[in-house]
GROMACS .gro file of C-alpha atoms in nm:
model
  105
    1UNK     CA    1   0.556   1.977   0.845
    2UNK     CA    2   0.718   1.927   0.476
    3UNK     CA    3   0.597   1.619   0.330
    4UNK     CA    4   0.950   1.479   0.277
    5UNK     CA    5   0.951   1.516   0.677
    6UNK     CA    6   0.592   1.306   0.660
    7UNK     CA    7   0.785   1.022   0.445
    8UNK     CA    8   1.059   0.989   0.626
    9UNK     CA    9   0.854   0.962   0.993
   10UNK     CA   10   0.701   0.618   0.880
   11UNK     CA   11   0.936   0.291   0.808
   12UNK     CA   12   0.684   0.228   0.482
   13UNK     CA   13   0.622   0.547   0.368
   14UNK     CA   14   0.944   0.621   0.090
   15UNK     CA   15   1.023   0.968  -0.117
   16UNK     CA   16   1.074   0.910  -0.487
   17UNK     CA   17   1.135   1.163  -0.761
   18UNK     CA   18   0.736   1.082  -0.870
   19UNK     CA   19   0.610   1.154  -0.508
   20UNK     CA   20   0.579   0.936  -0.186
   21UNK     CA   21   0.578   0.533  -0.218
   22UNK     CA   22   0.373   0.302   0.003
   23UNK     CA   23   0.587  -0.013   0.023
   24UNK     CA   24   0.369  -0.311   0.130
   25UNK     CA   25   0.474  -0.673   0.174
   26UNK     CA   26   0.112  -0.860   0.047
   27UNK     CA   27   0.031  -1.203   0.102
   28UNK     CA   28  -0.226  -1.286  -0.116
   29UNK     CA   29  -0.518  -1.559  -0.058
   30UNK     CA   30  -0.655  -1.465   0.278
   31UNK     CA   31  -0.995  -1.506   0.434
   32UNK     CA   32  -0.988  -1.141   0.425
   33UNK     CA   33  -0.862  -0.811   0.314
   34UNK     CA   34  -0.684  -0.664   0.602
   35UNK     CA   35  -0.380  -0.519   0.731
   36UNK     CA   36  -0.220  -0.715   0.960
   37UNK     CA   37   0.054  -0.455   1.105
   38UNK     CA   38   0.429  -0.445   0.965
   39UNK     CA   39   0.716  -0.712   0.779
   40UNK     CA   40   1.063  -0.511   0.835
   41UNK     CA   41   0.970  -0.189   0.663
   42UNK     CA   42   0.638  -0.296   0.482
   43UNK     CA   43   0.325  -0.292   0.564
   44UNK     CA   44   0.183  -0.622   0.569
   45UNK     CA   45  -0.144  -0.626   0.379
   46UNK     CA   46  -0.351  -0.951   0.287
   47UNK     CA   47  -0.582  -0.991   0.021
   48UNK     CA   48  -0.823  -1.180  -0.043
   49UNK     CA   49  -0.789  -1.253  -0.420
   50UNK     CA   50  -0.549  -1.495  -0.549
   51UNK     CA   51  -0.213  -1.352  -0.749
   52UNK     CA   52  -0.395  -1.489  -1.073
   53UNK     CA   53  -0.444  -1.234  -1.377
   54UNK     CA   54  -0.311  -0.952  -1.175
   55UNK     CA   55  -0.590  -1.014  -0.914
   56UNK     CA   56  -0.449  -0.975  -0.617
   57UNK     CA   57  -0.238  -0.660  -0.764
   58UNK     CA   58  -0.642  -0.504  -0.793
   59UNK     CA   59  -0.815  -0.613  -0.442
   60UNK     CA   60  -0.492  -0.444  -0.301
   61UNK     CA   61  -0.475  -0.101  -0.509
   62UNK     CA   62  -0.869  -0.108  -0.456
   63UNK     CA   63  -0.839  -0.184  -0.073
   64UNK     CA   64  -0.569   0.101  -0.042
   65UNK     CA   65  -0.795   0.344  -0.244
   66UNK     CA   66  -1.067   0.276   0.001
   67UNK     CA   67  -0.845   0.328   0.328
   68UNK     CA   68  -0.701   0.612   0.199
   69UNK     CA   69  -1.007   0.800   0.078
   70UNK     CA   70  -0.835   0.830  -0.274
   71UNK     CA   71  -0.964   0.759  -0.663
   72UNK     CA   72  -0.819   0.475  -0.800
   73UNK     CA   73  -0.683   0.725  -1.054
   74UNK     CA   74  -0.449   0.894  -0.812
   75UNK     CA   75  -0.250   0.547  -0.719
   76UNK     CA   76  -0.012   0.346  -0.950
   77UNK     CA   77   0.155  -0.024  -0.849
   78UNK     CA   78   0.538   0.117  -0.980
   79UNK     CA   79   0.721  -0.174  -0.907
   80UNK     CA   80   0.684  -0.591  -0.788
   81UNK     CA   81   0.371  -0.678  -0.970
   82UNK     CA   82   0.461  -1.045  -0.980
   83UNK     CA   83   0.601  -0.998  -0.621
   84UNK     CA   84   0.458  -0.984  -0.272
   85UNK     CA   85   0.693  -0.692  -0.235
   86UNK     CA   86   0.538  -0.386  -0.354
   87UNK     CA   87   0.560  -0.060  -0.400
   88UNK     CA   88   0.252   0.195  -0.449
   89UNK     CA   89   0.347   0.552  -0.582
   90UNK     CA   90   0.078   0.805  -0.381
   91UNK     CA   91  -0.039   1.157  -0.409
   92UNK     CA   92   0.184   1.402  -0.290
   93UNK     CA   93  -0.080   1.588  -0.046
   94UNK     CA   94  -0.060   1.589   0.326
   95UNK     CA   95  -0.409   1.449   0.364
   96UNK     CA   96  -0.283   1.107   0.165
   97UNK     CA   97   0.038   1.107   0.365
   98UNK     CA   98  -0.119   1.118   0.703
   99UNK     CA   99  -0.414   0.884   0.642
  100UNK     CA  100  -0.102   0.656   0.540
  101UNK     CA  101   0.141   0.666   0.827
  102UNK     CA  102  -0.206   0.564   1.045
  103UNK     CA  103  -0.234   0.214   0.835
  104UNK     CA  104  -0.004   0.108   1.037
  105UNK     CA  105  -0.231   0.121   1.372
   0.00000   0.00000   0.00000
């Protein structure tokens, strides 16, 4: 399966001309990192840390690292830093792409 075919199965998974973007809705301040399922096509993720000093923007590019078996290296926050609407450009490899479409549960 191409991986444009792999973005386009999964309402948070988008193609850009820099590779596939996670787009996550994050509401920050929760007893615990988690992700809680879906917000229209996001997926819902809330962290821990406050949105103070970028805090929050790190416990969720950290979290995501860790669920997707990925360096922190290989993951960039490309646009809503000061948001709760996010989006997280990914590695373009099939591995990172289906490890993704199964954060949703």
């Amino acid at each position: 399966m191409a991986l444009s075919q792999d973005v386009a199965d999964s309402p948070f998974l988008a193609a850009s001309a820099g590779g596939p973007l996670l787009r996550v809705h994050v509401v920050p301040g929760a007893a615990h990192t988690e992700i809680v399922g879906l917000h229209g096509d996001r997926l819902k993720i809330k962290v821990r840390s406050r949105p103070h000093d970028g805090a929050a923007n790190r416990e969720l590019l950290r979290f995501v690292c860790e669920e997707l078996a990925i360096k922190s290296s290989q993951i960039e926050l490309v646009s809503g830093a000061s948001s709760r609407r996010k989006s997280l450009l990914l590695p373009a490899s099939a591995a990172v792409l289906s490890r993704a479409k199964a954060l949703a549960g």
